[in-house]
Amino acid sequence: MSLTTFPGGSAAPSDSPFAKVTMPALSEMKRQGKPISALTAYDYATSRLVDEAGIDMILVGDSLAMVVMGLENTLAVTVDEMLHHTRAVRRGLRRALLVADMPFGSYHGTVAEGLANAVRFVKEAGAEAVKIEGPRVELVRALTGAEIPVVAHLGLTPQSVHRMGGYRVQARTAETVKQLIVDAQALADAGAGALVLEGVPREVAAAITAELAIPTIGIGAGPDCDGQILVFHDLVNLTFAPAAKFVRRYGDASALMREAVEHYREDVEHRAFPSDEESYHLPEAARKVLEAPETTAKLRKV
Ligand code: KIV
């Protein structure tokens, strides 16, 4: 199917609310001072909801390891699992920019290995950009050289959980702040199209945002970034854990779904579901034949 057949396809004028969001469009939003909204999604249904709500960027985050697969951290999710979810999200999305998170181990070896894995996300799952954690300047250069847009990710990088000794706010000393600024600039110079800043003081995120030409997308980085991203399950209370300080719950899907499921179970137990209206019925002619005394007698003998 051609994108031009989508109501929000590439045929729409670029200032239309339905215009497909691209990586250059994010930079343009920064230039125009328009905040960028981003959310994670991991399947077709949430992808459709998020896209239809007008979110600019959808990230198939490796956070799926935790919120979808129930793992303790993000380290175990594989490239094949990420590809599987990215393909599902791709099918639900029309307007938003689709970014796939490269999982731990898929770009920590040679640049050639990282490039080969990134190509899989574009070729096999339809990703329009990949996200990688840490100041991997050489890899960013190679990816952008191979026409793969990159979203870089600095600050609290969850794939470094063991090195960091837990999920802790980063860049809290003058030295680490300076290093973060240097890394951010180097990634932008290497061609990164956007930078996720996670778990850093507001002042630091504001300084980097002012410094860089590419947009910053914050999570736990304060309100001065060019955009914001949250994990979908945090937004709608589907995490079964207390929310972090930076999370705002915009809905309670957990309560809604629990109530629906409990109501259904009660109805089944009380034979209140399904009703006659929710049942299929025989056509009149077949019913008459089956209800005729001779058919009933025959059926009894069978
Ligand atoms: O995996 C993820 O969900 C992320 C974002 C929240 C930035 O990396």
PDB file of C-alpha atoms and ligand atoms in Angstrom:
ATOM      1  CA  MET A   1       0.000   0.000   0.000  1.00  0.00           C
ATOM      2  CA  SER A   2       1.243   3.469  -0.808  1.00  0.00           C
ATOM      3  CA  LEU A   3       1.545   5.986   2.013  1.00  0.00           C
ATOM      4  CA  THR A   4      -0.379   8.410  -0.177  1.00  0.00           C
ATOM      5  CA  THR A   5      -3.484   6.321   0.486  1.00  0.00           C
ATOM      6  CA  PHE A   6      -3.313   7.160   4.191  1.00  0.00           C
ATOM      7  CA  PRO A   7      -5.300  10.192   5.293  1.00  0.00           C
ATOM      8  CA  GLY A   8      -2.119  11.255   7.055  1.00  0.00           C
ATOM      9  CA  GLY A   9       0.202  10.057   4.305  1.00  0.00           C
ATOM     10  CA  SER A  10       3.034  11.883   2.654  1.00  0.00           C
ATOM     11  CA  ALA A  11       0.657  13.620   0.249  1.00  0.00           C
ATOM     12  CA  ALA A  12      -0.503  15.925   3.060  1.00  0.00           C
ATOM     13  CA  PRO A  13       1.080  19.393   3.137  1.00  0.00           C
ATOM     14  CA  SER A  14       3.944  19.528   5.643  1.00  0.00           C
ATOM     15  CA  ASP A  15       2.155  22.032   7.921  1.00  0.00           C
ATOM     16  CA  SER A  16      -0.998  19.894   8.028  1.00  0.00           C
ATOM     17  CA  PRO A  17      -1.693  18.122  11.334  1.00  0.00           C
ATOM     18  CA  PHE A  18      -1.728  14.863   9.302  1.00  0.00           C
ATOM     19  CA  ALA A  19       1.683  15.312   7.666  1.00  0.00           C
ATOM     20  CA  LYS A  20       4.007  12.369   8.277  1.00  0.00           C
ATOM     21  CA  VAL A  21       6.558  13.244  10.939  1.00  0.00           C
ATOM     22  CA  THR A  22      10.140  12.759   9.786  1.00  0.00           C
ATOM     23  CA  MET A  23      13.468  13.269  11.502  1.00  0.00           C
ATOM     24  CA  PRO A  24      14.044  16.617   9.689  1.00  0.00           C
ATOM     25  CA  ALA A  25      10.532  17.634  10.793  1.00  0.00           C
ATOM     26  CA  LEU A  26      11.600  17.256  14.436  1.00  0.00           C
ATOM     27  CA  SER A  27      14.484  19.677  13.874  1.00  0.00           C
ATOM     28  CA  GLU A  28      12.087  22.065  12.181  1.00  0.00           C
ATOM     29  CA  MET A  29       9.808  21.875  15.225  1.00  0.00           C
ATOM     30  CA  LYS A  30      12.745  22.838  17.428  1.00  0.00           C
ATOM     31  CA  ARG A  31      13.526  25.785  15.138  1.00  0.00           C
ATOM     32  CA  GLN A  32       9.902  26.909  15.343  1.00  0.00           C
ATOM     33  CA  GLY A  33       9.760  26.404  19.115  1.00  0.00           C
ATOM     34  CA  LYS A  34       7.004  23.739  18.818  1.00  0.00           C
ATOM     35  CA  PRO A  35       7.182  21.161  21.630  1.00  0.00           C
ATOM     36  CA  ILE A  36       7.677  17.556  20.457  1.00  0.00           C
ATOM     37  CA  SER A  37       5.465  14.901  22.050  1.00  0.00           C
ATOM     38  CA  ALA A  38       6.785  11.345  22.233  1.00  0.00           C
ATOM     39  CA  LEU A  39       5.589   8.105  23.828  1.00  0.00           C
ATOM     40  CA  THR A  40       6.548   4.473  23.760  1.00  0.00           C
ATOM     41  CA  ALA A  41       4.323   1.798  22.207  1.00  0.00           C
ATOM     42  CA  TYR A  42       4.898  -1.906  21.846  1.00  0.00           C
ATOM     43  CA  ASP A  43       1.943  -3.309  19.905  1.00  0.00           C
ATOM     44  CA  TYR A  44      -0.618  -2.531  17.189  1.00  0.00           C
ATOM     45  CA  ALA A  45      -3.415  -1.317  19.485  1.00  0.00           C
ATOM     46  CA  THR A  46      -1.340   1.118  21.539  1.00  0.00           C
ATOM     47  CA  SER A  47       0.460   2.279  18.414  1.00  0.00           C
ATOM     48  CA  ARG A  48      -2.889   3.182  16.800  1.00  0.00           C
ATOM     49  CA  LEU A  49      -4.100   4.966  19.920  1.00  0.00           C
ATOM     50  CA  VAL A  50      -0.899   6.935  20.347  1.00  0.00           C
ATOM     51  CA  ASP A  51      -0.654   7.812  16.656  1.00  0.00           C
ATOM     52  CA  GLU A  52      -4.312   8.820  16.366  1.00  0.00           C
ATOM     53  CA  ALA A  53      -3.884  11.030  19.456  1.00  0.00           C
ATOM     54  CA  GLY A  54      -1.358  13.046  17.444  1.00  0.00           C
ATOM     55  CA  ILE A  55       1.862  12.095  19.249  1.00  0.00           C
ATOM     56  CA  ASP A  56       4.838  13.096  17.073  1.00  0.00           C
ATOM     57  CA  MET A  57       7.282  10.296  17.810  1.00  0.00           C
ATOM     58  CA  ILE A  58       6.671   6.676  18.827  1.00  0.00           C
ATOM     59  CA  LEU A  59       9.548   4.784  20.382  1.00  0.00           C
ATOM     60  CA  VAL A  60       9.477   1.013  20.559  1.00  0.00           C
ATOM     61  CA  GLY A  61      11.530   1.180  23.723  1.00  0.00           C
ATOM     62  CA  ASP A  62      13.523  -1.673  25.178  1.00  0.00           C
ATOM     63  CA  SER A  63      11.511  -0.784  28.296  1.00  0.00           C
ATOM     64  CA  LEU A  64       9.178  -3.419  26.823  1.00  0.00           C
ATOM     65  CA  ALA A  65      11.444  -5.920  28.579  1.00  0.00           C
ATOM     66  CA  MET A  66      10.075  -4.581  31.870  1.00  0.00           C
ATOM     67  CA  VAL A  67       6.548  -3.346  31.160  1.00  0.00           C
ATOM     68  CA  VAL A  68       5.494  -5.998  28.616  1.00  0.00           C
ATOM     69  CA  MET A  69       7.708  -9.002  29.397  1.00  0.00           C
ATOM     70  CA  GLY A  70       7.874  -8.519  33.180  1.00  0.00           C
ATOM     71  CA  LEU A  71      11.682  -8.653  33.365  1.00  0.00           C
ATOM     72  CA  GLU A  72      13.697  -6.932  36.092  1.00  0.00           C
ATOM     73  CA  ASN A  73      15.626  -4.644  33.726  1.00  0.00           C
ATOM     74  CA  THR A  74      16.029  -4.024  29.985  1.00  0.00           C
ATOM     75  CA  LEU A  75      19.157  -6.113  29.426  1.00  0.00           C
ATOM     76  CA  ALA A  76      17.702  -9.455  28.305  1.00  0.00           C
ATOM     77  CA  VAL A  77      15.451  -8.352  25.444  1.00  0.00           C
ATOM     78  CA  THR A  78      16.793  -9.529  22.073  1.00  0.00           C
ATOM     79  CA  VAL A  79      16.984  -7.998  18.609  1.00  0.00           C
ATOM     80  CA  ASP A  80      14.421 -10.525  17.342  1.00  0.00           C
ATOM     81  CA  GLU A  81      11.972  -9.629  20.130  1.00  0.00           C
ATOM     82  CA  MET A  82      12.423  -5.907  19.453  1.00  0.00           C
ATOM     83  CA  LEU A  83      11.879  -6.508  15.729  1.00  0.00           C
ATOM     84  CA  HIS A  84       8.678  -8.440  16.436  1.00  0.00           C
ATOM     85  CA  HIS A  85       7.229  -5.532  18.459  1.00  0.00           C
ATOM     86  CA  THR A  86       8.493  -2.878  16.048  1.00  0.00           C
ATOM     87  CA  ARG A  87       6.663  -4.591  13.182  1.00  0.00           C
ATOM     88  CA  ALA A  88       3.413  -4.609  15.186  1.00  0.00           C
ATOM     89  CA  VAL A  89       3.790  -0.903  16.026  1.00  0.00           C
ATOM     90  CA  ARG A  90       4.595  -0.113  12.388  1.00  0.00           C
ATOM     91  CA  ARG A  91       1.216  -1.563  11.341  1.00  0.00           C
ATOM     92  CA  GLY A  92      -0.693   0.745  13.681  1.00  0.00           C
ATOM     93  CA  LEU A  93       1.098   3.955  12.815  1.00  0.00           C
ATOM     94  CA  ARG A  94       0.506   6.470  10.055  1.00  0.00           C
ATOM     95  CA  ARG A  95       1.760   9.865  11.120  1.00  0.00           C
ATOM     96  CA  ALA A  96       4.285   9.586  13.952  1.00  0.00           C
ATOM     97  CA  LEU A  97       8.013   9.043  13.471  1.00  0.00           C
ATOM     98  CA  LEU A  98       8.810   5.403  14.276  1.00  0.00           C
ATOM     99  CA  VAL A  99      11.981   4.959  16.332  1.00  0.00           C
ATOM    100  CA  ALA A 100      13.227   1.513  17.360  1.00  0.00           C
ATOM    101  CA  ASP A 101      15.405   1.080  20.426  1.00  0.00           C
ATOM    102  CA  MET A 102      18.474  -1.049  19.797  1.00  0.00           C
ATOM    103  CA  PRO A 103      18.704  -3.525  22.676  1.00  0.00           C
ATOM    104  CA  PHE A 104      21.659  -4.176  24.934  1.00  0.00           C
ATOM    105  CA  GLY A 105      24.417  -6.118  23.149  1.00  0.00           C
ATOM    106  CA  SER A 106      23.235  -5.277  19.637  1.00  0.00           C
ATOM    107  CA  TYR A 107      25.650  -2.338  19.213  1.00  0.00           C
ATOM    108  CA  HIS A 108      28.203  -2.805  21.979  1.00  0.00           C
ATOM    109  CA  GLY A 109      30.662  -4.756  19.822  1.00  0.00           C
ATOM    110  CA  THR A 110      32.097  -3.466  16.573  1.00  0.00           C
ATOM    111  CA  VAL A 111      30.641  -0.591  14.582  1.00  0.00           C
ATOM    112  CA  ALA A 112      30.005  -3.079  11.741  1.00  0.00           C
ATOM    113  CA  GLU A 113      27.874  -5.265  14.044  1.00  0.00           C
ATOM    114  CA  GLY A 114      25.922  -2.238  15.277  1.00  0.00           C
ATOM    115  CA  LEU A 115      25.335  -1.119  11.708  1.00  0.00           C
ATOM    116  CA  ALA A 116      24.184  -4.583  10.616  1.00  0.00           C
ATOM    117  CA  ASN A 117      21.687  -4.770  13.485  1.00  0.00           C
ATOM    118  CA  ALA A 118      20.386  -1.260  12.795  1.00  0.00           C
ATOM    119  CA  VAL A 119      19.834  -2.169   9.142  1.00  0.00           C
ATOM    120  CA  ARG A 120      17.592  -5.038  10.318  1.00  0.00           C
ATOM    121  CA  PHE A 121      15.317  -2.561  12.157  1.00  0.00           C
ATOM    122  CA  VAL A 122      14.885  -0.493   9.006  1.00  0.00           C
ATOM    123  CA  LYS A 123      14.616  -3.378   6.528  1.00  0.00           C
ATOM    124  CA  GLU A 124      12.666  -5.969   8.537  1.00  0.00           C
ATOM    125  CA  ALA A 125      10.496  -3.774  10.774  1.00  0.00           C
ATOM    126  CA  GLY A 126      10.075  -0.428   9.011  1.00  0.00           C
ATOM    127  CA  ALA A 127      11.847   1.697  11.626  1.00  0.00           C
ATOM    128  CA  GLU A 128      12.542   5.250  10.501  1.00  0.00           C
ATOM    129  CA  ALA A 129      15.284   5.815  13.075  1.00  0.00           C
ATOM    130  CA  VAL A 130      17.091   3.817  15.746  1.00  0.00           C
ATOM    131  CA  LYS A 131      17.911   4.872  19.301  1.00  0.00           C
ATOM    132  CA  ILE A 132      21.197   3.988  20.940  1.00  0.00           C
ATOM    133  CA  GLU A 133      22.390   4.717  24.476  1.00  0.00           C
ATOM    134  CA  GLY A 134      25.690   6.338  25.411  1.00  0.00           C
ATOM    135  CA  PRO A 135      28.278   8.524  23.678  1.00  0.00           C
ATOM    136  CA  ARG A 136      28.908   6.125  20.751  1.00  0.00           C
ATOM    137  CA  VAL A 137      30.096   8.777  18.352  1.00  0.00           C
ATOM    138  CA  GLU A 138      31.723   6.456  15.801  1.00  0.00           C
ATOM    139  CA  LEU A 139      28.598   4.337  15.551  1.00  0.00           C
ATOM    140  CA  VAL A 140      26.370   7.401  15.123  1.00  0.00           C
ATOM    141  CA  ARG A 141      28.629   8.573  12.306  1.00  0.00           C
ATOM    142  CA  ALA A 142      28.461   5.159  10.619  1.00  0.00           C
ATOM    143  CA  LEU A 143      24.676   4.907  10.965  1.00  0.00           C
ATOM    144  CA  THR A 144      23.960   8.365   9.609  1.00  0.00           C
ATOM    145  CA  GLY A 145      26.508   7.660   6.844  1.00  0.00           C
ATOM    146  CA  ALA A 146      24.399   4.616   5.989  1.00  0.00           C
ATOM    147  CA  GLU A 147      21.217   6.764   5.835  1.00  0.00           C
ATOM    148  CA  ILE A 148      19.842   5.527   9.167  1.00  0.00           C
ATOM    149  CA  PRO A 149      18.659   8.432  11.327  1.00  0.00           C
ATOM    150  CA  VAL A 150      19.757   8.169  14.954  1.00  0.00           C
ATOM    151  CA  VAL A 151      18.196   9.263  18.216  1.00  0.00           C
ATOM    152  CA  ALA A 152      20.993   9.354  20.779  1.00  0.00           C
ATOM    153  CA  HIS A 153      20.323   8.812  24.502  1.00  0.00           C
ATOM    154  CA  LEU A 154      22.416  10.227  27.367  1.00  0.00           C
ATOM    155  CA  GLY A 155      22.144  10.694  31.137  1.00  0.00           C
ATOM    156  CA  LEU A 156      20.473   7.828  32.943  1.00  0.00           C
ATOM    157  CA  THR A 157      20.903   5.115  30.320  1.00  0.00           C
ATOM    158  CA  PRO A 158      19.066   2.026  31.613  1.00  0.00           C
ATOM    159  CA  GLN A 159      21.304  -0.401  29.716  1.00  0.00           C
ATOM    160  CA  SER A 160      24.161   0.829  31.996  1.00  0.00           C
ATOM    161  CA  VAL A 161      22.260  -0.148  35.144  1.00  0.00           C
ATOM    162  CA  HIS A 162      25.079  -2.328  36.482  1.00  0.00           C
ATOM    163  CA  ARG A 163      27.802   0.263  35.821  1.00  0.00           C
ATOM    164  CA  MET A 164      25.649   3.022  37.404  1.00  0.00           C
ATOM    165  CA  GLY A 165      24.814   0.808  40.405  1.00  0.00           C
ATOM    166  CA  GLY A 166      21.057   1.304  39.913  1.00  0.00           C
ATOM    167  CA  TYR A 167      18.757   3.833  38.276  1.00  0.00           C
ATOM    168  CA  ARG A 168      20.201   7.095  39.580  1.00  0.00           C
ATOM    169  CA  VAL A 169      19.966  10.701  38.424  1.00  0.00           C
ATOM    170  CA  GLN A 170      23.157  11.456  36.456  1.00  0.00           C
ATOM    171  CA  ALA A 171      25.305  14.579  35.931  1.00  0.00           C
ATOM    172  CA  ARG A 172      25.155  15.986  39.454  1.00  0.00           C
ATOM    173  CA  THR A 173      28.747  17.226  39.694  1.00  0.00           C
ATOM    174  CA  ALA A 174      30.469  19.962  37.688  1.00  0.00           C
ATOM    175  CA  GLU A 175      32.760  17.380  36.109  1.00  0.00           C
ATOM    176  CA  THR A 176      30.010  14.991  34.992  1.00  0.00           C
ATOM    177  CA  VAL A 177      27.907  17.904  33.728  1.00  0.00           C
ATOM    178  CA  LYS A 178      30.819  19.087  31.570  1.00  0.00           C
ATOM    179  CA  GLN A 179      31.323  15.553  30.220  1.00  0.00           C
ATOM    180  CA  LEU A 180      27.618  15.252  29.389  1.00  0.00           C
ATOM    181  CA  ILE A 181      27.687  18.522  27.458  1.00  0.00           C
ATOM    182  CA  VAL A 182      30.789  17.410  25.530  1.00  0.00           C
ATOM    183  CA  ASP A 183      29.170  14.037  24.725  1.00  0.00           C
ATOM    184  CA  ALA A 184      25.909  15.654  23.616  1.00  0.00           C
ATOM    185  CA  GLN A 185      27.728  18.008  21.259  1.00  0.00           C
ATOM    186  CA  ALA A 186      29.870  15.184  19.858  1.00  0.00           C
ATOM    187  CA  LEU A 187      26.780  13.080  19.111  1.00  0.00           C
ATOM    188  CA  ALA A 188      25.078  16.013  17.396  1.00  0.00           C
ATOM    189  CA  ASP A 189      28.241  16.699  15.368  1.00  0.00           C
ATOM    190  CA  ALA A 190      28.357  13.018  14.365  1.00  0.00           C
ATOM    191  CA  GLY A 191      24.880  13.332  12.860  1.00  0.00           C
ATOM    192  CA  ALA A 192      22.382  12.309  15.577  1.00  0.00           C
ATOM    193  CA  GLY A 193      18.984  13.747  14.671  1.00  0.00           C
ATOM    194  CA  ALA A 194      17.671  14.063  18.235  1.00  0.00           C
ATOM    195  CA  LEU A 195      18.871  13.394  21.766  1.00  0.00           C
ATOM    196  CA  VAL A 196      16.943  11.753  24.583  1.00  0.00           C
ATOM    197  CA  LEU A 197      18.056  13.139  27.946  1.00  0.00           C
ATOM    198  CA  GLU A 198      16.993  10.908  30.807  1.00  0.00           C
ATOM    199  CA  GLY A 199      17.324  11.399  34.555  1.00  0.00           C
ATOM    200  CA  VAL A 200      19.408  14.569  34.625  1.00  0.00           C
ATOM    201  CA  PRO A 201      18.916  17.824  36.566  1.00  0.00           C
ATOM    202  CA  ARG A 202      16.638  20.331  34.896  1.00  0.00           C
ATOM    203  CA  GLU A 203      19.422  22.935  34.684  1.00  0.00           C
ATOM    204  CA  VAL A 204      21.698  20.550  32.805  1.00  0.00           C
ATOM    205  CA  ALA A 205      18.986  19.569  30.298  1.00  0.00           C
ATOM    206  CA  ALA A 206      18.159  23.251  29.768  1.00  0.00           C
ATOM    207  CA  ALA A 207      21.809  24.106  29.065  1.00  0.00           C
ATOM    208  CA  ILE A 208      22.197  21.250  26.555  1.00  0.00           C
ATOM    209  CA  THR A 209      18.904  22.133  24.884  1.00  0.00           C
ATOM    210  CA  ALA A 210      20.050  25.729  24.445  1.00  0.00           C
ATOM    211  CA  GLU A 211      23.419  24.608  23.111  1.00  0.00           C
ATOM    212  CA  LEU A 212      22.380  22.001  20.525  1.00  0.00           C
ATOM    213  CA  ALA A 213      20.814  22.575  17.109  1.00  0.00           C
ATOM    214  CA  ILE A 214      19.112  19.140  17.300  1.00  0.00           C
ATOM    215  CA  PRO A 215      16.035  18.637  19.504  1.00  0.00           C
ATOM    216  CA  THR A 216      16.331  17.212  23.000  1.00  0.00           C
ATOM    217  CA  ILE A 217      13.572  14.896  24.224  1.00  0.00           C
ATOM    218  CA  GLY A 218      13.441  14.722  28.012  1.00  0.00           C
ATOM    219  CA  ILE A 219      12.347  12.056  30.444  1.00  0.00           C
ATOM    220  CA  GLY A 220      12.993  13.026  34.033  1.00  0.00           C
ATOM    221  CA  ALA A 221      14.944  15.987  32.654  1.00  0.00           C
ATOM    222  CA  GLY A 222      12.580  18.867  33.396  1.00  0.00           C
ATOM    223  CA  PRO A 223      10.369  21.068  31.232  1.00  0.00           C
ATOM    224  CA  ASP A 224      13.022  22.937  29.232  1.00  0.00           C
ATOM    225  CA  CYS A 225      13.765  20.187  26.691  1.00  0.00           C
ATOM    226  CA  ASP A 226      12.421  20.554  23.150  1.00  0.00           C
ATOM    227  CA  GLY A 227      10.123  17.585  23.730  1.00  0.00           C
ATOM    228  CA  GLN A 228       9.034  15.044  26.300  1.00  0.00           C
ATOM    229  CA  ILE A 229       8.782  11.273  26.264  1.00  0.00           C
ATOM    230  CA  LEU A 230       7.162   8.881  28.739  1.00  0.00           C
ATOM    231  CA  VAL A 231       6.685   5.132  28.857  1.00  0.00           C
ATOM    232  CA  PHE A 232       3.087   4.394  27.801  1.00  0.00           C
ATOM    233  CA  HIS A 233       2.507   2.049  30.736  1.00  0.00           C
ATOM    234  CA  ASP A 234       3.623   4.757  33.204  1.00  0.00           C
ATOM    235  CA  LEU A 235       1.252   7.280  31.633  1.00  0.00           C
ATOM    236  CA  VAL A 236      -1.799   5.050  32.082  1.00  0.00           C
ATOM    237  CA  ASN A 237      -0.838   3.193  35.292  1.00  0.00           C
ATOM    238  CA  LEU A 238      -0.098  -0.269  33.973  1.00  0.00           C
ATOM    239  CA  THR A 239       3.202  -0.829  35.766  1.00  0.00           C
ATOM    240  CA  PHE A 240       2.121  -2.333  39.123  1.00  0.00           C
ATOM    241  CA  ALA A 241       4.747  -0.182  40.865  1.00  0.00           C
ATOM    242  CA  PRO A 242       4.859   3.264  42.437  1.00  0.00           C
ATOM    243  CA  ALA A 243       5.542   5.939  39.824  1.00  0.00           C
ATOM    244  CA  ALA A 244       8.911   7.681  39.624  1.00  0.00           C
ATOM    245  CA  LYS A 245       9.025  11.393  40.539  1.00  0.00           C
ATOM    246  CA  PHE A 246       9.021  12.476  36.870  1.00  0.00           C
ATOM    247  CA  VAL A 247       5.951  10.416  35.870  1.00  0.00           C
ATOM    248  CA  ARG A 248       2.525  11.990  35.647  1.00  0.00           C
ATOM    249  CA  ARG A 249      -0.317   9.485  35.428  1.00  0.00           C
ATOM    250  CA  TYR A 250      -2.841  10.731  32.880  1.00  0.00           C
ATOM    251  CA  GLY A 251      -5.231   7.815  33.280  1.00  0.00           C
ATOM    252  CA  ASP A 252      -5.842   4.626  35.211  1.00  0.00           C
ATOM    253  CA  ALA A 253      -6.033   1.810  32.672  1.00  0.00           C
ATOM    254  CA  SER A 254      -5.269  -0.650  35.437  1.00  0.00           C
ATOM    255  CA  ALA A 255      -8.488   0.221  37.332  1.00  0.00           C
ATOM    256  CA  LEU A 256     -10.517   0.307  34.118  1.00  0.00           C
ATOM    257  CA  MET A 257      -9.279  -3.089  32.911  1.00  0.00           C
ATOM    258  CA  ARG A 258      -9.519  -4.747  36.335  1.00  0.00           C
ATOM    259  CA  GLU A 259     -13.126  -3.581  36.711  1.00  0.00           C
ATOM    260  CA  ALA A 260     -14.051  -4.798  33.216  1.00  0.00           C
ATOM    261  CA  VAL A 261     -12.469  -8.221  33.775  1.00  0.00           C
ATOM    262  CA  GLU A 262     -14.087  -8.658  37.199  1.00  0.00           C
ATOM    263  CA  HIS A 263     -17.477  -7.650  35.811  1.00  0.00           C
ATOM    264  CA  TYR A 264     -17.097 -10.182  32.972  1.00  0.00           C
ATOM    265  CA  ARG A 265     -16.153 -12.984  35.396  1.00  0.00           C
ATOM    266  CA  GLU A 266     -19.172 -12.205  37.589  1.00  0.00           C
ATOM    267  CA  ASP A 267     -21.494 -12.206  34.575  1.00  0.00           C
ATOM    268  CA  VAL A 268     -20.153 -15.572  33.395  1.00  0.00           C
ATOM    269  CA  GLU A 269     -20.525 -17.030  36.892  1.00  0.00           C
ATOM    270  CA  HIS A 270     -24.115 -15.757  37.127  1.00  0.00           C
ATOM    271  CA  ARG A 271     -24.954 -16.830  33.543  1.00  0.00           C
ATOM    272  CA  ALA A 272     -25.619 -13.173  32.734  1.00  0.00           C
ATOM    273  CA  PHE A 273     -23.271 -13.327  29.757  1.00  0.00           C
ATOM    274  CA  PRO A 274     -23.911 -13.888  26.919  1.00  0.00           C
ATOM    275  CA  SER A 275     -27.530 -12.787  26.567  1.00  0.00           C
ATOM    276  CA  ASP A 276     -29.948 -14.010  23.904  1.00  0.00           C
ATOM    277  CA  GLU A 277     -29.214 -10.837  21.901  1.00  0.00           C
ATOM    278  CA  GLU A 278     -25.509 -11.724  21.976  1.00  0.00           C
ATOM    279  CA  SER A 279     -26.212 -15.223  20.582  1.00  0.00           C
ATOM    280  CA  TYR A 280     -26.549 -16.437  16.993  1.00  0.00           C
ATOM    281  CA  HIS A 281     -29.901 -17.999  16.012  1.00  0.00           C
ATOM    282  CA  LEU A 282     -30.931 -20.597  13.508  1.00  0.00           C
ATOM    283  CA  PRO A 283     -32.780 -19.340  10.435  1.00  0.00           C
ATOM    284  CA  GLU A 284     -36.552 -19.828  10.804  1.00  0.00           C
ATOM    285  CA  ALA A 285     -36.759 -22.674   8.202  1.00  0.00           C
ATOM    286  CA  ALA A 286     -33.998 -24.744   9.830  1.00  0.00           C
ATOM    287  CA  ARG A 287     -35.497 -24.166  13.262  1.00  0.00           C
ATOM    288  CA  LYS A 288     -38.916 -25.403  12.114  1.00  0.00           C
ATOM    289  CA  VAL A 289     -37.378 -28.588  10.655  1.00  0.00           C
ATOM    290  CA  LEU A 290     -35.388 -29.250  13.797  1.00  0.00           C
ATOM    291  CA  GLU A 291     -38.390 -28.589  16.060  1.00  0.00           C
ATOM    292  CA  ALA A 292     -40.746 -30.867  14.064  1.00  0.00           C
ATOM    293  CA  PRO A 293     -41.800 -33.886  16.196  1.00  0.00           C
ATOM    294  CA  GLU A 294     -40.367 -36.458  13.723  1.00  0.00           C
ATOM    295  CA  THR A 295     -36.894 -34.731  13.692  1.00  0.00           C
ATOM    296  CA  THR A 296     -36.878 -34.477  17.477  1.00  0.00           C
ATOM    297  CA  ALA A 297     -37.664 -38.186  17.715  1.00  0.00           C
ATOM    298  CA  LYS A 298     -34.856 -39.027  15.240  1.00  0.00           C
ATOM    299  CA  LEU A 299     -32.392 -36.851  17.088  1.00  0.00           C
ATOM    300  CA  ARG A 300     -33.255 -38.576  20.367  1.00  0.00           C
ATOM    301  CA  LYS A 301     -32.364 -41.957  18.834  1.00  0.00           C
ATOM    302  CA  VAL A 302     -28.893 -40.782  17.647  1.00  0.00           C
TER     303      VAL A 302
HETATM  304  O1  KIV B   1      13.122   2.165  26.509  1.00  0.00           O
HETATM  305  C1  KIV B   1      12.518   3.230  26.674  1.00  0.00           C
HETATM  306  O2  KIV B   1      11.313   3.244  26.882  1.00  0.00           O
HETATM  307  C2  KIV B   1      13.299   4.464  26.621  1.00  0.00           C
HETATM  308  C3  KIV B   1      12.627   5.771  26.833  1.00  0.00           C
HETATM  309  C4  KIV B   1      11.711   5.929  27.898  1.00  0.00           C
HETATM  310  C5  KIV B   1      13.448   6.938  26.582  1.00  0.00           C
HETATM  311  O3  KIV B   1      14.451   4.405  26.362  1.00  0.00           O
END
